[in-house]
Each structure stands twice: as C-alpha cells, then as structure tokens.
Short mmCIF file of N, CA, C and O in Angstrom, two decimals:
data_model
loop_
_atom_site.label_atom_id
_atom_site.label_comp_id
_atom_site.label_asym_id
_atom_site.label_seq_id
_atom_site.Cartn_x
_atom_site.Cartn_y
_atom_site.Cartn_z
N MET A 264 0.84 -1.17 0.00
CA MET A 264 0.00 0.00 0.00
C MET A 264 0.89 1.24 0.00
O MET A 264 1.97 1.23 0.56
N ASN A 265 0.37 2.28 -0.56
CA ASN A 265 1.20 3.47 -0.68
C ASN A 265 1.18 4.29 0.61
O ASN A 265 0.39 4.07 1.53
N ARG A 266 2.06 5.24 0.62
CA ARG A 266 2.29 6.04 1.82
C ARG A 266 1.11 6.96 2.16
O ARG A 266 0.79 7.18 3.33
N SER A 267 0.42 7.50 1.15
CA SER A 267 -0.70 8.40 1.39
C SER A 267 -1.87 7.67 2.06
O SER A 267 -2.62 8.25 2.83
N PHE A 268 -2.03 6.38 1.76
CA PHE A 268 -3.09 5.59 2.40
C PHE A 268 -2.84 5.52 3.90
O PHE A 268 -3.77 5.68 4.70
N TRP A 269 -1.60 5.27 4.30
CA TRP A 269 -1.28 5.16 5.72
C TRP A 269 -1.44 6.51 6.44
O TRP A 269 -1.88 6.55 7.59
N LYS A 270 -1.09 7.57 5.75
CA LYS A 270 -1.29 8.90 6.34
C LYS A 270 -2.77 9.18 6.55
O LYS A 270 -3.18 9.68 7.61
N THR A 271 -3.58 8.84 5.58
CA THR A 271 -5.02 9.05 5.69
C THR A 271 -5.60 8.18 6.80
O THR A 271 -6.43 8.64 7.60
N ALA A 272 -5.19 6.93 6.87
CA ALA A 272 -5.68 6.02 7.90
C ALA A 272 -5.28 6.50 9.29
O ALA A 272 -6.09 6.48 10.23
N LEU A 273 -4.03 6.96 9.43
CA LEU A 273 -3.57 7.46 10.71
C LEU A 273 -4.33 8.72 11.12
O LEU A 273 -4.71 8.88 12.28
N ALA A 274 -4.58 9.60 10.16
CA ALA A 274 -5.35 10.81 10.45
C ALA A 274 -6.77 10.46 10.86
O ALA A 274 -7.32 11.06 11.80
N LEU A 275 -7.38 9.49 10.22
CA LEU A 275 -8.73 9.06 10.57
C LEU A 275 -8.77 8.44 11.96
O LEU A 275 -9.67 8.75 12.76
N ILE A 276 -7.80 7.64 12.30
CA ILE A 276 -7.73 7.05 13.64
C ILE A 276 -7.53 8.14 14.69
O ILE A 276 -8.18 8.13 15.74
N GLY A 277 -6.67 9.10 14.42
CA GLY A 277 -6.47 10.22 15.34
C GLY A 277 -7.74 11.03 15.53
O GLY A 277 -8.09 11.42 16.64
N PHE A 278 -8.45 11.28 14.44
CA PHE A 278 -9.69 12.03 14.51
C PHE A 278 -10.72 11.29 15.37
O PHE A 278 -11.39 11.89 16.21
N LEU A 279 -10.83 9.99 15.15
CA LEU A 279 -11.78 9.20 15.94
C LEU A 279 -11.40 9.18 17.42
O LEU A 279 -12.26 9.22 18.29
N ALA A 280 -10.10 9.13 17.71
CA ALA A 280 -9.64 9.15 19.11
C ALA A 280 -10.01 10.48 19.77
O ALA A 280 -10.49 10.50 20.92
N PHE A 281 -9.80 11.59 19.07
CA PHE A 281 -10.18 12.89 19.61
C PHE A 281 -11.69 13.00 19.78
O PHE A 281 -12.17 13.60 20.74
N LEU A 282 -12.44 12.43 18.87
CA LEU A 282 -13.89 12.45 18.96
C LEU A 282 -14.38 11.68 20.18
O LEU A 282 -15.26 12.15 20.92
N VAL A 283 -13.80 10.53 20.44
CA VAL A 283 -14.17 9.74 21.62
C VAL A 283 -13.79 10.49 22.89
O VAL A 283 -14.56 10.54 23.86
N ALA A 284 -12.61 11.10 22.91
CA ALA A 284 -12.17 11.86 24.09
C ALA A 284 -13.10 13.05 24.34
O ALA A 284 -13.47 13.34 25.49
N ALA A 285 -13.49 13.73 23.29
CA ALA A 285 -14.40 14.87 23.44
C ALA A 285 -15.77 14.43 23.96
O ALA A 285 -16.39 15.11 24.78
N ALA A 286 -16.24 13.28 23.50
CA ALA A 286 -17.52 12.76 23.97
C ALA A 286 -17.45 12.41 25.46
O ALA A 286 -18.45 12.53 26.17
N GLN A 287 -16.29 12.02 25.94
CA GLN A 287 -16.13 11.70 27.37
C GLN A 287 -16.07 12.96 28.22
O GLN A 287 -16.55 12.98 29.35
N VAL A 288 -15.47 14.02 27.70
CA VAL A 288 -15.27 15.25 28.47
C VAL A 288 -16.48 16.18 28.40
O VAL A 288 -16.76 16.92 29.34
N ASN A 289 -17.25 16.11 27.33
CA ASN A 289 -18.34 17.05 27.10
C ASN A 289 -19.39 17.09 28.22
O ASN A 289 -19.77 18.19 28.64
N PRO A 290 -19.89 15.97 28.73
CA PRO A 290 -20.89 16.07 29.81
C PRO A 290 -20.36 16.80 31.05
O PRO A 290 -21.09 17.58 31.67
N HIS A 291 -19.12 16.58 31.38
CA HIS A 291 -18.53 17.27 32.53
C HIS A 291 -18.42 18.78 32.25
O HIS A 291 -18.71 19.60 33.12
N ALA A 292 -18.02 19.14 31.05
CA ALA A 292 -17.90 20.55 30.69
C ALA A 292 -19.26 21.25 30.72
O ALA A 292 -19.38 22.39 31.19
N ILE A 293 -20.29 20.58 30.26
CA ILE A 293 -21.64 21.15 30.29
C ILE A 293 -22.09 21.36 31.73
O ILE A 293 -22.66 22.40 32.07
N LYS A 294 -21.82 20.40 32.59
CA LYS A 294 -22.20 20.53 34.01
C LYS A 294 -21.48 21.69 34.68
O LYS A 294 -22.08 22.47 35.42
N VAL A 295 -20.19 21.85 34.40
CA VAL A 295 -19.42 22.95 34.99
C VAL A 295 -19.96 24.29 34.51
O VAL A 295 -20.11 25.24 35.29
N ARG A 296 -20.30 24.40 33.21
CA ARG A 296 -20.86 25.65 32.68
C ARG A 296 -22.19 25.98 33.33
O ARG A 296 -22.47 27.13 33.67
N GLU A 297 -23.04 24.97 33.49
CA GLU A 297 -24.35 25.22 34.11
C GLU A 297 -24.20 25.58 35.58
O GLU A 297 -24.91 26.46 36.08
N ASP A 298 -23.30 24.90 36.29
CA ASP A 298 -23.08 25.21 37.71
C ASP A 298 -22.53 26.62 37.90
O ASP A 298 -22.84 27.29 38.87
N SER A 299 -21.72 27.06 36.96
CA SER A 299 -21.14 28.41 37.02
C SER A 299 -22.04 29.47 36.41
O SER A 299 -21.67 30.64 36.36
N ARG A 300 -23.18 29.04 35.91
CA ARG A 300 -24.15 29.94 35.26
C ARG A 300 -23.53 30.70 34.09
O ARG A 300 -23.73 31.90 33.93
N LEU A 301 -22.78 29.98 33.28
CA LEU A 301 -22.16 30.58 32.11
C LEU A 301 -23.01 30.42 30.85
O LEU A 301 -22.70 31.00 29.82
N THR A 302 -24.05 29.62 30.94
CA THR A 302 -24.93 29.43 29.79
C THR A 302 -26.31 29.96 30.12
O THR A 302 -26.75 29.92 31.27
N ALA A 303 -26.96 30.44 29.10
CA ALA A 303 -28.34 30.89 29.25
C ALA A 303 -29.22 29.91 28.52
O ALA A 303 -28.97 29.57 27.37
N SER A 304 -30.23 29.46 29.18
CA SER A 304 -31.17 28.54 28.56
C SER A 304 -31.94 29.29 27.48
O SER A 304 -32.42 30.39 27.70
N ALA A 305 -32.04 28.70 26.31
CA ALA A 305 -32.68 29.38 25.18
C ALA A 305 -34.19 29.47 25.34
O ALA A 305 -34.83 30.34 24.80
N ILE A 306 -34.77 28.55 26.11
CA ILE A 306 -36.22 28.52 26.21
C ILE A 306 -36.64 28.94 27.61
O ILE A 306 -36.36 28.28 28.59
N HIS A 307 -37.28 30.08 27.68
CA HIS A 307 -37.87 30.60 28.90
C HIS A 307 -39.27 31.05 28.56
O HIS A 307 -39.59 31.36 27.42
N GLU A 308 -40.10 31.12 29.55
CA GLU A 308 -41.44 31.63 29.31
C GLU A 308 -41.37 33.13 29.05
O GLU A 308 -40.60 33.84 29.67
N GLY A 309 -42.16 33.59 28.09
CA GLY A 309 -42.23 35.00 27.80
C GLY A 309 -41.29 35.45 26.68
O GLY A 309 -41.37 36.58 26.24
N ILE A 310 -40.40 34.58 26.22
CA ILE A 310 -39.51 34.94 25.12
C ILE A 310 -40.24 34.65 23.81
O ILE A 310 -40.80 33.57 23.65
N PRO A 311 -40.22 35.59 22.88
CA PRO A 311 -40.91 35.37 21.60
C PRO A 311 -40.33 34.16 20.87
O PRO A 311 -39.13 33.90 20.92
N PRO A 312 -41.17 33.42 20.17
CA PRO A 312 -40.70 32.23 19.45
C PRO A 312 -39.62 32.53 18.42
O PRO A 312 -38.74 31.72 18.20
N LYS A 313 -39.67 33.72 17.79
CA LYS A 313 -38.66 34.03 16.78
C LYS A 313 -37.27 34.14 17.40
O LYS A 313 -36.29 33.79 16.77
N VAL A 314 -37.18 34.57 18.65
CA VAL A 314 -35.89 34.67 19.33
C VAL A 314 -35.37 33.28 19.64
O VAL A 314 -34.19 32.97 19.43
N VAL A 315 -36.26 32.42 20.13
CA VAL A 315 -35.85 31.05 20.45
C VAL A 315 -35.40 30.33 19.18
O VAL A 315 -34.37 29.64 19.16
N LEU A 316 -36.15 30.49 18.10
CA LEU A 316 -35.80 29.84 16.85
C LEU A 316 -34.47 30.34 16.31
O LEU A 316 -33.61 29.54 15.91
N ALA A 317 -34.27 31.64 16.31
CA ALA A 317 -33.01 32.20 15.81
C ALA A 317 -31.83 31.75 16.66
O ALA A 317 -30.77 31.43 16.14
N THR A 318 -32.01 31.72 17.96
CA THR A 318 -30.93 31.31 18.86
C THR A 318 -30.59 29.85 18.66
O THR A 318 -29.42 29.47 18.60
N THR A 319 -31.59 29.01 18.54
CA THR A 319 -31.37 27.58 18.41
C THR A 319 -30.85 27.22 17.03
O THR A 319 -29.93 26.42 16.89
N ALA A 320 -31.43 27.79 15.99
CA ALA A 320 -31.07 27.42 14.63
C ALA A 320 -29.66 27.85 14.25
O ALA A 320 -28.94 27.12 13.57
N LEU A 321 -29.25 29.03 14.68
CA LEU A 321 -27.94 29.54 14.28
C LEU A 321 -26.80 28.96 15.11
O LEU A 321 -25.68 28.86 14.63
N GLY A 322 -27.07 28.63 16.35
CA GLY A 322 -26.04 28.03 17.20
C GLY A 322 -24.83 28.93 17.34
O GLY A 322 -24.92 30.11 17.63
N GLY A 323 -23.65 28.37 17.10
CA GLY A 323 -22.40 29.10 17.25
C GLY A 323 -22.16 30.13 16.17
O GLY A 323 -21.29 31.00 16.32
N PHE A 324 -22.90 30.06 15.07
CA PHE A 324 -22.71 31.02 13.99
C PHE A 324 -23.47 32.31 14.22
O PHE A 324 -23.38 33.24 13.43
N ARG A 325 -24.24 32.37 15.31
CA ARG A 325 -25.02 33.57 15.60
C ARG A 325 -24.13 34.79 15.77
O ARG A 325 -24.41 35.86 15.25
N ALA A 326 -23.01 34.63 16.47
CA ALA A 326 -22.12 35.77 16.72
C ALA A 326 -21.52 36.30 15.42
O ALA A 326 -21.40 37.51 15.23
N ILE A 327 -21.15 35.40 14.53
CA ILE A 327 -20.58 35.82 13.24
C ILE A 327 -21.63 36.58 12.43
O ILE A 327 -21.34 37.64 11.86
N LEU A 328 -22.85 36.06 12.42
CA LEU A 328 -23.92 36.73 11.68
C LEU A 328 -24.21 38.11 12.26
O LEU A 328 -24.41 39.08 11.52
N ILE A 329 -24.20 38.22 13.58
CA ILE A 329 -24.45 39.51 14.23
C ILE A 329 -23.35 40.51 13.87
O ILE A 329 -23.63 41.68 13.59
N ASP A 330 -22.10 40.07 13.87
CA ASP A 330 -21.00 40.97 13.48
C ASP A 330 -21.15 41.47 12.06
O ASP A 330 -20.94 42.65 11.77
N ILE A 331 -21.54 40.57 11.16
CA ILE A 331 -21.75 40.97 9.76
C ILE A 331 -22.89 41.97 9.67
O ILE A 331 -22.81 42.96 8.92
N MET A 332 -23.94 41.75 10.45
CA MET A 332 -25.07 42.69 10.44
C MET A 332 -24.66 44.06 10.96
O MET A 332 -25.10 45.09 10.43
N TRP A 333 -23.83 44.11 12.02
CA TRP A 333 -23.36 45.40 12.54
C TRP A 333 -22.58 46.16 11.48
O TRP A 333 -22.76 47.37 11.29
N MET A 334 -21.69 45.46 10.79
CA MET A 334 -20.90 46.12 9.74
C MET A 334 -21.80 46.62 8.62
O MET A 334 -21.61 47.72 8.10
N ARG A 335 -22.80 45.82 8.26
CA ARG A 335 -23.73 46.23 7.22
C ARG A 335 -24.56 47.44 7.65
O ARG A 335 -24.84 48.33 6.85
N CYS A 336 -24.96 47.48 8.94
CA CYS A 336 -25.70 48.63 9.45
C CYS A 336 -24.91 49.93 9.28
O CYS A 336 -25.46 50.95 8.86
N GLN A 337 -23.65 49.88 9.61
CA GLN A 337 -22.83 51.08 9.49
C GLN A 337 -22.65 51.49 8.03
O GLN A 337 -22.67 52.67 7.71
N ALA A 338 -22.51 50.50 7.14
CA ALA A 338 -22.40 50.82 5.72
C ALA A 338 -23.71 51.43 5.19
O ALA A 338 -23.67 52.39 4.42
N LEU A 339 -24.83 50.87 5.61
CA LEU A 339 -26.12 51.42 5.18
C LEU A 339 -26.32 52.84 5.69
O LEU A 339 -26.87 53.68 4.98
N LYS A 340 -25.88 53.10 6.90
CA LYS A 340 -26.01 54.45 7.45
C LYS A 340 -25.18 55.44 6.63
O LYS A 340 -25.63 56.54 6.33
N GLN A 341 -23.98 55.05 6.25
CA GLN A 341 -23.13 55.93 5.45
C GLN A 341 -23.71 56.15 4.06
O GLN A 341 -23.51 57.20 3.46
N GLU A 342 -24.44 55.15 3.54
CA GLU A 342 -25.05 55.27 2.22
C GLU A 342 -26.39 56.01 2.27
O GLU A 342 -26.96 56.31 1.24
N GLY A 343 -26.88 56.27 3.47
CA GLY A 343 -28.15 56.97 3.62
C GLY A 343 -29.37 56.09 3.49
O GLY A 343 -30.49 56.57 3.32
N GLN A 344 -29.20 54.78 3.59
CA GLN A 344 -30.32 53.83 3.49
C GLN A 344 -30.78 53.47 4.91
O GLN A 344 -30.55 52.37 5.40
N PHE A 345 -31.47 54.40 5.53
CA PHE A 345 -31.80 54.29 6.94
C PHE A 345 -32.89 53.26 7.23
O PHE A 345 -32.86 52.62 8.27
N HIS A 346 -33.84 53.09 6.33
CA HIS A 346 -34.93 52.14 6.59
C HIS A 346 -34.42 50.70 6.58
O HIS A 346 -34.87 49.88 7.39
N GLU A 347 -33.49 50.38 5.70
CA GLU A 347 -32.88 49.05 5.70
C GLU A 347 -32.04 48.86 6.97
O GLU A 347 -31.99 47.76 7.53
N MET A 348 -31.39 49.91 7.41
CA MET A 348 -30.59 49.86 8.63
C MET A 348 -31.47 49.53 9.83
O MET A 348 -31.10 48.73 10.69
N VAL A 349 -32.66 50.11 9.88
CA VAL A 349 -33.59 49.85 10.99
C VAL A 349 -33.99 48.38 11.00
O VAL A 349 -34.08 47.77 12.06
N GLN A 350 -34.23 47.82 9.83
CA GLN A 350 -34.58 46.40 9.77
C GLN A 350 -33.46 45.53 10.31
O GLN A 350 -33.71 44.60 11.07
N LEU A 351 -32.23 45.85 9.99
CA LEU A 351 -31.09 45.09 10.54
C LEU A 351 -30.98 45.28 12.04
O LEU A 351 -30.67 44.32 12.76
N TYR A 352 -31.24 46.48 12.54
CA TYR A 352 -31.23 46.69 13.99
C TYR A 352 -32.28 45.83 14.67
O TYR A 352 -32.03 45.29 15.75
N GLU A 353 -33.44 45.70 14.06
CA GLU A 353 -34.47 44.84 14.65
C GLU A 353 -34.02 43.39 14.69
O GLU A 353 -34.25 42.69 15.68
N TRP A 354 -33.37 42.92 13.65
CA TRP A 354 -32.86 41.55 13.64
C TRP A 354 -31.77 41.36 14.69
O TRP A 354 -31.74 40.34 15.38
N ILE A 355 -30.89 42.34 14.80
CA ILE A 355 -29.81 42.24 15.79
C ILE A 355 -30.37 42.21 17.20
O ILE A 355 -29.94 41.41 18.03
N THR A 356 -31.35 43.07 17.48
CA THR A 356 -31.94 43.07 18.83
C THR A 356 -32.71 41.78 19.10
O THR A 356 -32.80 41.36 20.25
N ASN A 357 -33.24 41.15 18.07
CA ASN A 357 -33.89 39.85 18.26
C ASN A 357 -32.87 38.76 18.54
O ASN A 357 -33.16 37.82 19.28
N LEU A 358 -31.70 38.87 17.95
CA LEU A 358 -30.66 37.86 18.17
C LEU A 358 -29.91 38.09 19.48
O LEU A 358 -29.29 37.17 20.01
N GLN A 359 -29.94 39.31 20.01
CA GLN A 359 -29.29 39.62 21.28
C GLN A 359 -30.29 40.31 22.21
O GLN A 359 -30.10 41.47 22.58
N PRO A 360 -31.34 39.62 22.61
CA PRO A 360 -32.40 40.30 23.37
C PRO A 360 -32.00 40.68 24.80
O PRO A 360 -32.60 41.59 25.37
N ASN A 361 -31.02 40.04 25.37
CA ASN A 361 -30.65 40.30 26.77
C ASN A 361 -29.46 41.24 26.92
O ASN A 361 -29.01 41.47 28.03
N TYR A 362 -28.94 41.75 25.83
CA TYR A 362 -27.76 42.60 25.87
C TYR A 362 -28.21 44.06 25.72
O TYR A 362 -28.50 44.53 24.62
N ALA A 363 -28.29 44.77 26.83
CA ALA A 363 -28.88 46.11 26.85
C ALA A 363 -28.13 47.11 25.98
O ALA A 363 -28.74 48.04 25.43
N LYS A 364 -26.83 46.95 25.84
CA LYS A 364 -26.06 47.92 25.05
C LYS A 364 -26.45 47.89 23.58
O LYS A 364 -26.35 48.90 22.89
N VAL A 365 -26.91 46.75 23.10
CA VAL A 365 -27.37 46.66 21.71
C VAL A 365 -28.59 47.55 21.51
O VAL A 365 -28.67 48.32 20.56
N TRP A 366 -29.55 47.43 22.42
CA TRP A 366 -30.77 48.23 22.34
C TRP A 366 -30.45 49.72 22.48
O TRP A 366 -30.98 50.55 21.73
N ALA A 367 -29.59 50.04 23.43
CA ALA A 367 -29.24 51.44 23.67
C ALA A 367 -28.53 52.05 22.46
O ALA A 367 -28.83 53.17 22.05
N PHE A 368 -27.59 51.30 21.87
CA PHE A 368 -26.86 51.85 20.73
C PHE A 368 -27.77 52.03 19.52
O PHE A 368 -27.70 53.06 18.84
N ALA A 369 -28.61 51.04 19.24
CA ALA A 369 -29.51 51.15 18.09
C ALA A 369 -30.46 52.33 18.25
O ALA A 369 -30.67 53.10 17.30
N ALA A 370 -31.02 52.50 19.44
CA ALA A 370 -31.93 53.63 19.67
C ALA A 370 -31.19 54.95 19.59
O ALA A 370 -31.68 55.92 19.00
N TRP A 371 -30.02 55.02 20.17
CA TRP A 371 -29.22 56.25 20.13
C TRP A 371 -28.83 56.59 18.70
O TRP A 371 -28.88 57.76 18.29
N ASP A 372 -28.47 55.57 17.92
CA ASP A 372 -28.06 55.81 16.54
C ASP A 372 -29.21 56.40 15.73
O ASP A 372 -29.02 57.34 14.95
N MET A 373 -30.40 55.88 15.92
CA MET A 373 -31.55 56.42 15.19
C MET A 373 -31.93 57.81 15.67
O MET A 373 -32.19 58.71 14.87
N ALA A 374 -31.96 58.00 16.99
CA ALA A 374 -32.43 59.26 17.54
C ALA A 374 -31.44 60.40 17.35
O ALA A 374 -31.86 61.55 17.17
N TYR A 375 -30.17 60.12 17.39
CA TYR A 375 -29.17 61.19 17.33
C TYR A 375 -28.45 61.27 15.99
O TYR A 375 -28.31 62.34 15.43
N ASN A 376 -27.95 60.14 15.49
CA ASN A 376 -27.15 60.18 14.27
C ASN A 376 -28.00 60.29 13.01
O ASN A 376 -27.75 61.13 12.15
N VAL A 377 -29.00 59.43 12.90
CA VAL A 377 -29.82 59.44 11.69
C VAL A 377 -30.67 60.71 11.62
O VAL A 377 -30.82 61.31 10.56
N SER A 378 -31.20 61.13 12.76
CA SER A 378 -32.06 62.32 12.75
C SER A 378 -31.32 63.57 12.28
O SER A 378 -31.92 64.48 11.74
N VAL A 379 -30.02 63.62 12.46
CA VAL A 379 -29.23 64.77 12.02
C VAL A 379 -28.98 64.71 10.52
O VAL A 379 -28.85 65.74 9.86
N ASP A 380 -28.94 63.49 9.95
CA ASP A 380 -28.62 63.33 8.53
C ASP A 380 -29.81 63.45 7.60
O ASP A 380 -29.63 63.42 6.39
N VAL A 381 -31.01 63.58 8.14
CA VAL A 381 -32.20 63.67 7.28
C VAL A 381 -32.71 65.11 7.24
O VAL A 381 -32.20 65.99 7.93
N LEU A 382 -33.73 65.32 6.43
CA LEU A 382 -34.33 66.65 6.32
C LEU A 382 -34.97 67.04 7.65
O LEU A 382 -35.42 66.18 8.41
N PRO A 383 -35.04 68.33 7.95
CA PRO A 383 -35.63 68.77 9.22
C PRO A 383 -37.05 68.26 9.45
O PRO A 383 -37.44 67.98 10.58
N ALA A 384 -37.83 68.08 8.40
CA ALA A 384 -39.20 67.60 8.56
C ALA A 384 -39.25 66.14 9.02
O ALA A 384 -40.24 65.72 9.62
N GLU A 385 -38.19 65.38 8.77
CA GLU A 385 -38.17 63.96 9.13
C GLU A 385 -37.47 63.68 10.47
O GLU A 385 -37.46 62.54 10.92
N ARG A 386 -36.89 64.68 11.06
CA ARG A 386 -36.08 64.46 12.27
C ARG A 386 -36.87 63.84 13.41
O ARG A 386 -36.42 62.91 14.06
N TRP A 387 -38.06 64.38 13.68
CA TRP A 387 -38.83 63.86 14.80
C TRP A 387 -39.21 62.39 14.58
O TRP A 387 -39.28 61.60 15.51
N PHE A 388 -39.43 61.99 13.32
CA PHE A 388 -39.75 60.60 13.01
C PHE A 388 -38.65 59.67 13.50
O PHE A 388 -38.92 58.63 14.11
N TRP A 389 -37.38 60.06 13.26
CA TRP A 389 -36.27 59.19 13.65
C TRP A 389 -36.03 59.23 15.16
O TRP A 389 -35.67 58.21 15.76
N VAL A 390 -36.25 60.36 15.78
CA VAL A 390 -36.14 60.43 17.25
C VAL A 390 -37.21 59.53 17.87
O VAL A 390 -36.93 58.74 18.78
N GLU A 391 -38.41 59.62 17.36
CA GLU A 391 -39.50 58.79 17.86
C GLU A 391 -39.25 57.30 17.62
O GLU A 391 -39.56 56.46 18.45
N ARG A 392 -38.65 56.99 16.49
CA ARG A 392 -38.32 55.60 16.18
C ARG A 392 -37.32 55.02 17.17
O ARG A 392 -37.43 53.87 17.58
N GLY A 393 -36.34 55.82 17.53
CA GLY A 393 -35.37 55.37 18.54
C GLY A 393 -36.02 55.17 19.90
O GLY A 393 -35.72 54.20 20.61
N ILE A 394 -36.93 56.06 20.26
CA ILE A 394 -37.64 55.93 21.55
C ILE A 394 -38.53 54.69 21.53
O ILE A 394 -38.56 53.93 22.51
N LYS A 395 -39.22 54.45 20.44
CA LYS A 395 -40.09 53.28 20.33
C LYS A 395 -39.30 51.98 20.44
O LYS A 395 -39.80 51.01 20.97
N LEU A 396 -38.10 51.98 19.88
CA LEU A 396 -37.28 50.76 19.96
C LEU A 396 -37.00 50.40 21.42
O LEU A 396 -37.11 49.24 21.80
N LEU A 397 -36.68 51.38 22.22
CA LEU A 397 -36.42 51.11 23.63
C LEU A 397 -37.71 50.82 24.40
O LEU A 397 -37.74 49.96 25.28
N ARG A 398 -38.74 51.55 24.09
CA ARG A 398 -39.98 51.42 24.85
C ARG A 398 -40.70 50.12 24.55
O ARG A 398 -41.23 49.48 25.45
N ASN A 399 -40.74 49.70 23.31
CA ASN A 399 -41.51 48.51 22.94
C ASN A 399 -40.66 47.27 23.03
O ASN A 399 -41.10 46.18 22.92
#
C-alpha cells in the first residue's frame, strides 16, 4: 500500500480518538458551565418564538452573523439607506435580546445620528423611532 493511504488512515484514527475523548469530556464541561451559570437557557417563558428559533437554529454562527449585520448597518447608514438599517437593527436586537447595550446603541443611533442626517421635517420621526425601539 502506498504512503498516502497510511497517512489518511492514521489521520482518521487520530480524529476518531479525539472524537471519543471529546464525547467523554463534554458532559462534565456542560455541568461545569451550568453550575457556574455561564450558559443561558434558550427557552424561557415570555420569550418570543422568533428569538428562540433564531438562537437555536444559528447556534455558534449567531455571533458571526451579528458581526456581519453590525458592519452592514454602518455601511447602510453611510449610504443613507436608513430604513434598511432599521430592519437590521431589529434583527440584531432579536438575536441579542438580553444585551442592553445593543438596544441602547440602536436607539441612540436612530435618535441622534440618523435624525441629524435627514431633512428637518423627518427628524422627529427618527427620534420617535429610537424611543419606540427602547420602549416597545
């Protein structure tokens, strides 16, 4: 048999060994995280179903998606596409419902930054939109 076959077989055996080791350690790691209150249960009473679904479906990729949305929000603001930016803020706040700084920044951005960049007749609309985001 050739040399590449043995390398592949050895890599597969190593992978399986790491997989078995991880399966042995994982229950203990989960228990330590729960005892230390480092995890938040995704399902609580009173949380909207869309938040539970987004949290569960995206898993570990949620943070990456949120970062991409933040960058897109800033690009949309610079381009003057404020209504699309608001939609992204709503998605971000749904994906991070317990992080108060997200809500505060999104509301502040609409009430202070966007309201200055629009016509004077539209300013109160954006201030009110920022207030509604926090209030509702």
